[in-house]
Structure formats: C-alpha cells, structure tokens
PDB file of C-alpha atoms in Angstrom:
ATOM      1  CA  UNK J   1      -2.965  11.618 -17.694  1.00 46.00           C
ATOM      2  CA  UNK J   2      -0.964   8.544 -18.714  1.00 52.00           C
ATOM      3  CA  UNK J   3      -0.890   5.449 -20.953  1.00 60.00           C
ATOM      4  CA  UNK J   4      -3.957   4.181 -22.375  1.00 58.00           C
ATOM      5  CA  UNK J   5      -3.152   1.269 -24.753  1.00 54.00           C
ATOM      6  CA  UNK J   6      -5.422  -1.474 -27.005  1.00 52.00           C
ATOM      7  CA  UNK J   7      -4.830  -4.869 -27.380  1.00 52.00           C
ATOM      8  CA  UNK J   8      -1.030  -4.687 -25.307  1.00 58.00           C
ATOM      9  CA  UNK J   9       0.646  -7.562 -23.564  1.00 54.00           C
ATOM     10  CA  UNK J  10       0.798  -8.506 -20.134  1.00 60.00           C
ATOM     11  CA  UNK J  11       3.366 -11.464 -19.952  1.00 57.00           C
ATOM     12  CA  UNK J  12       1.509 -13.007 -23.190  1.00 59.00           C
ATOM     13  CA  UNK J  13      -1.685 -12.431 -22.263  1.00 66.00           C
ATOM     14  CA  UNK J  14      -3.337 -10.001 -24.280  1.00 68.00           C
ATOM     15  CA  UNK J  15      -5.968  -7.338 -22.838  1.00 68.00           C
ATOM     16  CA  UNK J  16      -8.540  -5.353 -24.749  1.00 73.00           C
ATOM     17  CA  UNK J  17      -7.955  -2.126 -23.181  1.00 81.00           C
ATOM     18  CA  UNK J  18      -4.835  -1.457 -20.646  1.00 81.00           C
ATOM     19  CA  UNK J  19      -4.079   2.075 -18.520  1.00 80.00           C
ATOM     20  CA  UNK J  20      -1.332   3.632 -16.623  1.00 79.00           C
ATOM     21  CA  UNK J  21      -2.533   6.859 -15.354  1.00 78.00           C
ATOM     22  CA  UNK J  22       0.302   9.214 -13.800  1.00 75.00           C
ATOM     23  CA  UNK J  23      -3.308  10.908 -11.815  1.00 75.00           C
ATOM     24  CA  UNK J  24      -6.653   9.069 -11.203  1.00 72.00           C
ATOM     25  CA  UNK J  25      -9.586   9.788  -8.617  1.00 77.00           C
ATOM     26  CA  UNK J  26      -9.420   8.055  -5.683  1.00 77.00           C
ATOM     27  CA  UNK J  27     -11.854   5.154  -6.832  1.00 80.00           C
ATOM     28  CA  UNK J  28      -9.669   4.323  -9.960  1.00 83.00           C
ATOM     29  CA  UNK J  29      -6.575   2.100  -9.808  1.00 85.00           C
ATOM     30  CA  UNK J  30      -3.145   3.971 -11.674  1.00 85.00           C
ATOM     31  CA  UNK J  31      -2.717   0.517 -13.364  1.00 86.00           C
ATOM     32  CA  UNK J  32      -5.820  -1.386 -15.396  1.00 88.00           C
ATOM     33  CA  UNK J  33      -6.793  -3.217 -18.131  1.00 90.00           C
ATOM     34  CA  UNK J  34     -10.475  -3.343 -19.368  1.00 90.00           C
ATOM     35  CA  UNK J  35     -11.437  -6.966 -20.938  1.00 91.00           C
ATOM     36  CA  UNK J  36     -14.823  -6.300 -22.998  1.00 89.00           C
ATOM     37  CA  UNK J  37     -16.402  -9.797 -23.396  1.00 90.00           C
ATOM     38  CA  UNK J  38     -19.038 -10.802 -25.795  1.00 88.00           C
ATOM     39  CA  UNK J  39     -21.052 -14.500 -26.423  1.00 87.00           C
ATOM     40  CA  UNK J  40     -18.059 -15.929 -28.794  1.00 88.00           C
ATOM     41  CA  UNK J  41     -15.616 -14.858 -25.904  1.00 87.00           C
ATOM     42  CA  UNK J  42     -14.220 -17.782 -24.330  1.00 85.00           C
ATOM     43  CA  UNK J  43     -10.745 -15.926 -22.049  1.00 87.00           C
ATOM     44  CA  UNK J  44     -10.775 -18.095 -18.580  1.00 92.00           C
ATOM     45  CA  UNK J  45     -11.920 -14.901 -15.964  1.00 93.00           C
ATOM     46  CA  UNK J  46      -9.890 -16.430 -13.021  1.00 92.00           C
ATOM     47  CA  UNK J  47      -6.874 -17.442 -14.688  1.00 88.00           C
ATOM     48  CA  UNK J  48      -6.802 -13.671 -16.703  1.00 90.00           C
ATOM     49  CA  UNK J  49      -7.484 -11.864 -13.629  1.00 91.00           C
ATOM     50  CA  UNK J  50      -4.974 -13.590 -11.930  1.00 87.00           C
ATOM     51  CA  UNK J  51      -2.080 -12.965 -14.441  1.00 84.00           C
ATOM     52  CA  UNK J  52      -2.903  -9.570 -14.801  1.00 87.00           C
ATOM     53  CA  UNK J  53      -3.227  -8.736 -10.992  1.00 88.00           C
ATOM     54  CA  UNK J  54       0.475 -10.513 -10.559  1.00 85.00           C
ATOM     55  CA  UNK J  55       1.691  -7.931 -13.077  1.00 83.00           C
ATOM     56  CA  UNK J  56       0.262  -5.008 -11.022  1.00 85.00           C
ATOM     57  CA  UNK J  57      -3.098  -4.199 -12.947  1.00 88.00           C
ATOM     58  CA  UNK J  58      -6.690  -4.182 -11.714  1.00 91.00           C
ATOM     59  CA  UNK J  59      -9.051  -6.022 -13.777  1.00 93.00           C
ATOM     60  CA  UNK J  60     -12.056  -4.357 -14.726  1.00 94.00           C
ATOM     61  CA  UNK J  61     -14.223  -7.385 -16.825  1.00 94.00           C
ATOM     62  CA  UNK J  62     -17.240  -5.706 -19.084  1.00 93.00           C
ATOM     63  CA  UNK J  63     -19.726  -8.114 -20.565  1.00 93.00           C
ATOM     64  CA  UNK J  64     -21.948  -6.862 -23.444  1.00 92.00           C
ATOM     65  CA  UNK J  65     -25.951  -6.842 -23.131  1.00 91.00           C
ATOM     66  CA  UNK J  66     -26.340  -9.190 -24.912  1.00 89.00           C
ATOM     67  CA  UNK J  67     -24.004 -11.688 -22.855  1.00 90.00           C
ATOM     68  CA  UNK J  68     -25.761 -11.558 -19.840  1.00 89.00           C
ATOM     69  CA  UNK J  69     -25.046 -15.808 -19.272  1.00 92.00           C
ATOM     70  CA  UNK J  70     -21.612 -15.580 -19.411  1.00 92.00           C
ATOM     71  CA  UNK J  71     -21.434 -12.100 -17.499  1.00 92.00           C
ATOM     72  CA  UNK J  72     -23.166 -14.802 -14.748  1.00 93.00           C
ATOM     73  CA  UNK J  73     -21.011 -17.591 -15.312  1.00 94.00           C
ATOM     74  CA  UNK J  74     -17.901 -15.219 -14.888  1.00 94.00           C
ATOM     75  CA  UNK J  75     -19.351 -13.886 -11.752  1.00 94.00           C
ATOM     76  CA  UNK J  76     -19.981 -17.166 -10.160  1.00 94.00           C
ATOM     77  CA  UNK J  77     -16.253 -18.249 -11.384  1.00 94.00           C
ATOM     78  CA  UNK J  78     -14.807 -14.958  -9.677  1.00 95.00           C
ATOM     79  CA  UNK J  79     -16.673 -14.754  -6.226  1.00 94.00           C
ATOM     80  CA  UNK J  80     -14.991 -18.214  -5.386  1.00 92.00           C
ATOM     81  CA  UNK J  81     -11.854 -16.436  -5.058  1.00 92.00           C
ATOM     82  CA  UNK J  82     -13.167 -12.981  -3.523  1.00 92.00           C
ATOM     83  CA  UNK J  83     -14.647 -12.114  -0.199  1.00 85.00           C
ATOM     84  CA  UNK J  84     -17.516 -10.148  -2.112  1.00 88.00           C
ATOM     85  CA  UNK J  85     -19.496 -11.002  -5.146  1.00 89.00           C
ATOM     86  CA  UNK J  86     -17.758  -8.667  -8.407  1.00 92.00           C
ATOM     87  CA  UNK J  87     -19.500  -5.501  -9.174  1.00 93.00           C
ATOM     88  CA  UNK J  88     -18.953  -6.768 -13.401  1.00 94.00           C
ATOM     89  CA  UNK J  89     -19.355  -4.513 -16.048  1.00 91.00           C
ATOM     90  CA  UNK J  90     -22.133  -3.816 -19.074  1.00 91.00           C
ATOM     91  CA  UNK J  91     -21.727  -2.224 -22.499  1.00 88.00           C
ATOM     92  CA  UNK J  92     -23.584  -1.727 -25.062  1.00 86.00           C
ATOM     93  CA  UNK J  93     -21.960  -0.944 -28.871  1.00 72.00           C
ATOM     94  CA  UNK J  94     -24.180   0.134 -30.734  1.00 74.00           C
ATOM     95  CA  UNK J  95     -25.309   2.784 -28.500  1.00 75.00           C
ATOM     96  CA  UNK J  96     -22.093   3.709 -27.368  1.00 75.00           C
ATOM     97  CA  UNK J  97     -23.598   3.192 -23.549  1.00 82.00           C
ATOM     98  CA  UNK J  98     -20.941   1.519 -21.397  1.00 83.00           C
ATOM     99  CA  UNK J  99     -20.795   0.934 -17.759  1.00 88.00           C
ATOM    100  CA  UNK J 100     -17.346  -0.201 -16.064  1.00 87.00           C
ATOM    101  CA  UNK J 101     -17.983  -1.473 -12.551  1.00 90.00           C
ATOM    102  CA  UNK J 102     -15.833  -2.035  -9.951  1.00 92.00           C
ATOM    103  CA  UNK J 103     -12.213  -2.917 -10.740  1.00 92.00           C
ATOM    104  CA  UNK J 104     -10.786  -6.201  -9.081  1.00 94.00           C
ATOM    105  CA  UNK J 105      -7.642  -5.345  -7.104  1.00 91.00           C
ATOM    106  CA  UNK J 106      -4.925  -7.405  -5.653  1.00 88.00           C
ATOM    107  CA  UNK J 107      -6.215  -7.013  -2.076  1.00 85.00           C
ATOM    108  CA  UNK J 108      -9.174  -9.071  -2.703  1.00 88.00           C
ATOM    109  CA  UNK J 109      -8.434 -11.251  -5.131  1.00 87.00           C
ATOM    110  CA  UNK J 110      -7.475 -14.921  -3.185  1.00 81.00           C
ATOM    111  CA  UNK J 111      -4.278 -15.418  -5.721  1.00 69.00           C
ATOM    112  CA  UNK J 112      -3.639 -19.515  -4.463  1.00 60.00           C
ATOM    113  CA  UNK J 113       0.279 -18.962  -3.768  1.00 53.00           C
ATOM    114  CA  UNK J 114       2.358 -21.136  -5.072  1.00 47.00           C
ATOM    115  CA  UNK J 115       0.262 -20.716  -8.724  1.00 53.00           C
ATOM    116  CA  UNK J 116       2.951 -18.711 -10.863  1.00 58.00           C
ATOM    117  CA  UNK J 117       4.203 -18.808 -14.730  1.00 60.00           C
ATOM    118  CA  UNK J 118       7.014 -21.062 -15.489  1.00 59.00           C
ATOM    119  CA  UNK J 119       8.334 -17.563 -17.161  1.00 63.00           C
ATOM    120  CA  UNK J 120       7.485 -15.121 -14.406  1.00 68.00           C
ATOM    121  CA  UNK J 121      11.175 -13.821 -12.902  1.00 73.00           C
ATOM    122  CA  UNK J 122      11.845 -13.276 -16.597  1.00 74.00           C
ATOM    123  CA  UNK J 123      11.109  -9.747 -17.749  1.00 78.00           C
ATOM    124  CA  UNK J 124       8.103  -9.638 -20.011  1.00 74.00           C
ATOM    125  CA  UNK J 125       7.611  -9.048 -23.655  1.00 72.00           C
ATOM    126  CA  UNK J 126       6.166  -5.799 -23.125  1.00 71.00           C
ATOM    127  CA  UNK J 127       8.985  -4.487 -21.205  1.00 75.00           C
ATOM    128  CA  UNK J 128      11.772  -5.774 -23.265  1.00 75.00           C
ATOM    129  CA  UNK J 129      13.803  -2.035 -23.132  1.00 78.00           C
ATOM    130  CA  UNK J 130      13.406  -2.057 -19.412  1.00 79.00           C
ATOM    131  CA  UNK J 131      17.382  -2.275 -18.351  1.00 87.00           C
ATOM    132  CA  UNK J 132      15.981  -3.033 -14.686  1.00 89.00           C
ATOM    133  CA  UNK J 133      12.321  -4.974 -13.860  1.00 89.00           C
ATOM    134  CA  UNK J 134      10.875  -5.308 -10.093  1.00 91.00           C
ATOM    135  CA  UNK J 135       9.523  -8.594  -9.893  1.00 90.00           C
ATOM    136  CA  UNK J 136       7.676  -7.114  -6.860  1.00 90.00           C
ATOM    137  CA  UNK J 137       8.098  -8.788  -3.153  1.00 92.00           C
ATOM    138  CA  UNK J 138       8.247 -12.293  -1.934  1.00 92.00           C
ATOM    139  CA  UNK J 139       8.769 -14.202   1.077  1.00 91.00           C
ATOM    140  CA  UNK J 140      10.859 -16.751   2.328  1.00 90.00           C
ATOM    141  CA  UNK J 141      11.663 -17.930   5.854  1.00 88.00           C
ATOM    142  CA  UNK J 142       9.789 -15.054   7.362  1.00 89.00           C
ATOM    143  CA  UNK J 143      11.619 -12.745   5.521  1.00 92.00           C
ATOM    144  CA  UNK J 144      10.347 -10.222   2.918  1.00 94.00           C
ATOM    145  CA  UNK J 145      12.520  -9.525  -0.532  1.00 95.00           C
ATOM    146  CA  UNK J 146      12.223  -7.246  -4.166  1.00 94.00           C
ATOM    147  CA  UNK J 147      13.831  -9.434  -6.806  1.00 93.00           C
ATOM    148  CA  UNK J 148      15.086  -7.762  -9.530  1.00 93.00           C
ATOM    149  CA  UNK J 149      16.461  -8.637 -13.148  1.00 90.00           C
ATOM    150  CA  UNK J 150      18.839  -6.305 -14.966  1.00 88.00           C
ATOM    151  CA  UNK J 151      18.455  -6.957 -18.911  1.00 83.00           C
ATOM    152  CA  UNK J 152      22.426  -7.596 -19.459  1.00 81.00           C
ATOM    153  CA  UNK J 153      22.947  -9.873 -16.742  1.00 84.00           C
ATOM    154  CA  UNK J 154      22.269 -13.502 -16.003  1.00 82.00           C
ATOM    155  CA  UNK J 155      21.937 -13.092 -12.309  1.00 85.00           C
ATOM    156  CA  UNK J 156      18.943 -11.912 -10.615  1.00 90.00           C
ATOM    157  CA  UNK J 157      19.556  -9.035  -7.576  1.00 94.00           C
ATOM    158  CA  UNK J 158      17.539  -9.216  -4.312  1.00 94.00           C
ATOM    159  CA  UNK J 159      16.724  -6.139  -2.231  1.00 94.00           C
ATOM    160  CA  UNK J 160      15.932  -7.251   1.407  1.00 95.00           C
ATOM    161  CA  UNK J 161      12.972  -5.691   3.863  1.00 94.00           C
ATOM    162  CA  UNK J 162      13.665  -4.712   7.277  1.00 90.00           C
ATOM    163  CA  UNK J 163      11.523  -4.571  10.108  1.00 84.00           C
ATOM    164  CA  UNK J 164      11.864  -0.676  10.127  1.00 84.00           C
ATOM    165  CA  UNK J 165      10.322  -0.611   6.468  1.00 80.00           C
ATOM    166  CA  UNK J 166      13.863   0.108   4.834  1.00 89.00           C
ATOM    167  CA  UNK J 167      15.719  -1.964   2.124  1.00 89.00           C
ATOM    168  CA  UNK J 168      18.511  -2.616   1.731  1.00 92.00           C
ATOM    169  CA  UNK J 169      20.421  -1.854  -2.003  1.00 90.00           C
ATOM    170  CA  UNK J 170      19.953  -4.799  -4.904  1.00 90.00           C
ATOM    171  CA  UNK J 171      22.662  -7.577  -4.010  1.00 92.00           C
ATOM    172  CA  UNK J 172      23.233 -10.518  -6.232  1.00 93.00           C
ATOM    173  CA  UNK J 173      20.256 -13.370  -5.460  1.00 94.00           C
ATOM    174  CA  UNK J 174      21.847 -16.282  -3.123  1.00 92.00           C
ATOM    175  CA  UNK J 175      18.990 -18.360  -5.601  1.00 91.00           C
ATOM    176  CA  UNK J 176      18.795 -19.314  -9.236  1.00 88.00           C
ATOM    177  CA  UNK J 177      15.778 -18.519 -11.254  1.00 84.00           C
ATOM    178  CA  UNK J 178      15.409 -22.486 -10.991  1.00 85.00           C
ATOM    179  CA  UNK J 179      16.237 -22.639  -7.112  1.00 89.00           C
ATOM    180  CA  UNK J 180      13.617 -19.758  -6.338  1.00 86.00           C
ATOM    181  CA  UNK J 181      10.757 -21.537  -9.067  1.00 83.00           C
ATOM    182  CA  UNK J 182      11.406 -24.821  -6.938  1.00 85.00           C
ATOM    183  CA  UNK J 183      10.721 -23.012  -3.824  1.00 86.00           C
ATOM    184  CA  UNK J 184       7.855 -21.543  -4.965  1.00 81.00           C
ATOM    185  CA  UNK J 185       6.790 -25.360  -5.883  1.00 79.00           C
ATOM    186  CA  UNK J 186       7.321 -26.616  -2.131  1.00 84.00           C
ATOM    187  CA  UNK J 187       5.707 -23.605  -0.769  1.00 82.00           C
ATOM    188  CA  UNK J 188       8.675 -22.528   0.739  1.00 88.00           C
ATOM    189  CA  UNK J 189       8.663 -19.268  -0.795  1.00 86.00           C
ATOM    190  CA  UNK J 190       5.251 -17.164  -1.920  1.00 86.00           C
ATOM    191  CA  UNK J 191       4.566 -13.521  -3.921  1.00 86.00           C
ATOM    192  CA  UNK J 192       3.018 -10.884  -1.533  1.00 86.00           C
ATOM    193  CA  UNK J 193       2.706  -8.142  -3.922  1.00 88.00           C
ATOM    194  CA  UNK J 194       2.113  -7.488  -7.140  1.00 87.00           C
ATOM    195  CA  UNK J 195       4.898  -7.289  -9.942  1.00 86.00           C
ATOM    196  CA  UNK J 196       6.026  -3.520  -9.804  1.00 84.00           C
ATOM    197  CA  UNK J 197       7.529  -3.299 -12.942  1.00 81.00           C
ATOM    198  CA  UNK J 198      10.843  -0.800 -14.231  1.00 77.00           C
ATOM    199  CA  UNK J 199      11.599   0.827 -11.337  1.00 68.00           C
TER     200      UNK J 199
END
C-alpha cells in the first residue's frame, strides 16, 4: 500500500521508478526509487544515490542483461563509498524477468559531509504544496537539530534534540539559509539523517 510513481522528482533529479509504501516486509525500505539502466545510460551512480538517499529514499540500481559493463563499472564506483560490495540489480525486457537486489540505504552509504546542493534547505519541486518540509537533522557544536521551512515564511524554524530523545517545538533558526550553507562549507555543521520530508 502506498505511492508508486514513474519518472517523479527528487530535488531535480529524476528517477525511473519511485515508492512510498504506508506497509512493506521487513527487507523493503517504505521510501525507494528504482533506476533501470541500460548501455546508452550515462546517470553518475554515486552522485544519484547520494541525492536520493539525502531526500530519504533507498536506491535500488537495476542494470539490463545486456549492460553487464556498466552494471560493473557502477559497482566498482559504489563499493568505494560502502562497507560491502552492492548486491545490483538485473532485468530483462523482453521477457518481462526482473531481479531487484538489495536496496542501498542511508546507513551504509559513506555520504562525504559537507557535500550538499546549493538548493537543499529549500523545499523541493516535488513538494511544492507541502505548507511545512523537515529538512531532517543536523549537527552543530555537538548539538543535534530538525530544520524546518514553512512555505509562507522567509525564516527557517529549528527544533532542538535533547539528551533524553525529546525536542523541543520549531523556534525561529538563530541562522540564515546562507549562514547554515557556510557552515556546512567549513565543516562546522554536517546532515546526520536523511531529509524527512512534510511532516
């Protein structure tokens, strides 16, 4: 049960095939997108997983029979940023024979903090009628925060983390979107989770 979508957005980086299941067995993510890749395909693996993990989705990459040299070269490409080779995907069209492998989560995927889209604490163009977005959590100083970004106003709320595992309600952001990006840039400030999305 859920969303199952073709050719939707994630910031402006379009996926083949993208899922948000309300229920899903234990070995499925609730959020993914499905990239089918074929010899003419030429998306950059790391830099797609990437955006798509920061905006909460598991990758699952599926390369067709007949692209077996790329499916390699995309392996090789992803296992320098994972603790475990990718279990990658086959399909085959014609007879309708298609074989998913193992999605690539956030948890294993090495995302190289400070690397982040200039456009990132904006809200993205497929959630344009969300009034509210969670940017997901950061941290600064030793100290975890949600940023959020209501659609009406210019400033961006922060929700702060106690030790305890409690937050504390969305207060107006003591940072720009320019003082947090230049943060980001001196390493002073890095993502820890995934973008969560409208709340």
């Amino acid at each position: 049960m859920g969303e199952i979508d073709d050719e939707r957005k994630t910031e402006d980086l379009i996926g083949d095939i993208r899922c948000k299941l309300s229920k899903s067995p234990s070995n499925v993510p609730e959020r993914f997108v499905i990239e089918v890749q074929t010899n003419r395909s030429d998306k950059d693996v790391v830099d797609a997983t990437r955006r798509h993990l920061r905006f909460g989705f598991a990758v699952y990459w599926v390369y067709q029979v007949d692209a077996a040299n790329k499916r390699r070269e995309a392996e090789a490409a992803l296992s320098k940023y994972m603790s475990a080779p990718p279990s990658l995907g086959v399909a085959s069209l014609p007879e309708g024979e298609l074989r998913l492998g193992s999605p690539i989560t956030w948890d294993e995927f090495e995302m190289q903090s400070p690397k982040m889209s200039c456009n990132e604490l904006y809200v993205p163009t497929y959630a344009r009628s969300a009034q509210c977005f969670n940017h997901g959590i950061f941290k600064i100083d030793g100290q975890r925060f949600t940023i959020y970004r209501f659609l009406d106003r210019e400033a961006l709320y922060v929700s702060w983390h106690g030790s305890d595992g409690q937050q504390t309600l969305p207060q107006t952001s003591p940072w720009s979107w320019s003082e947090l990006s230049q943060r980001l840039k001196d390493d002073e400030l890095s993502r820890i989770s995934p973008v969560a999305g409208r709340p």
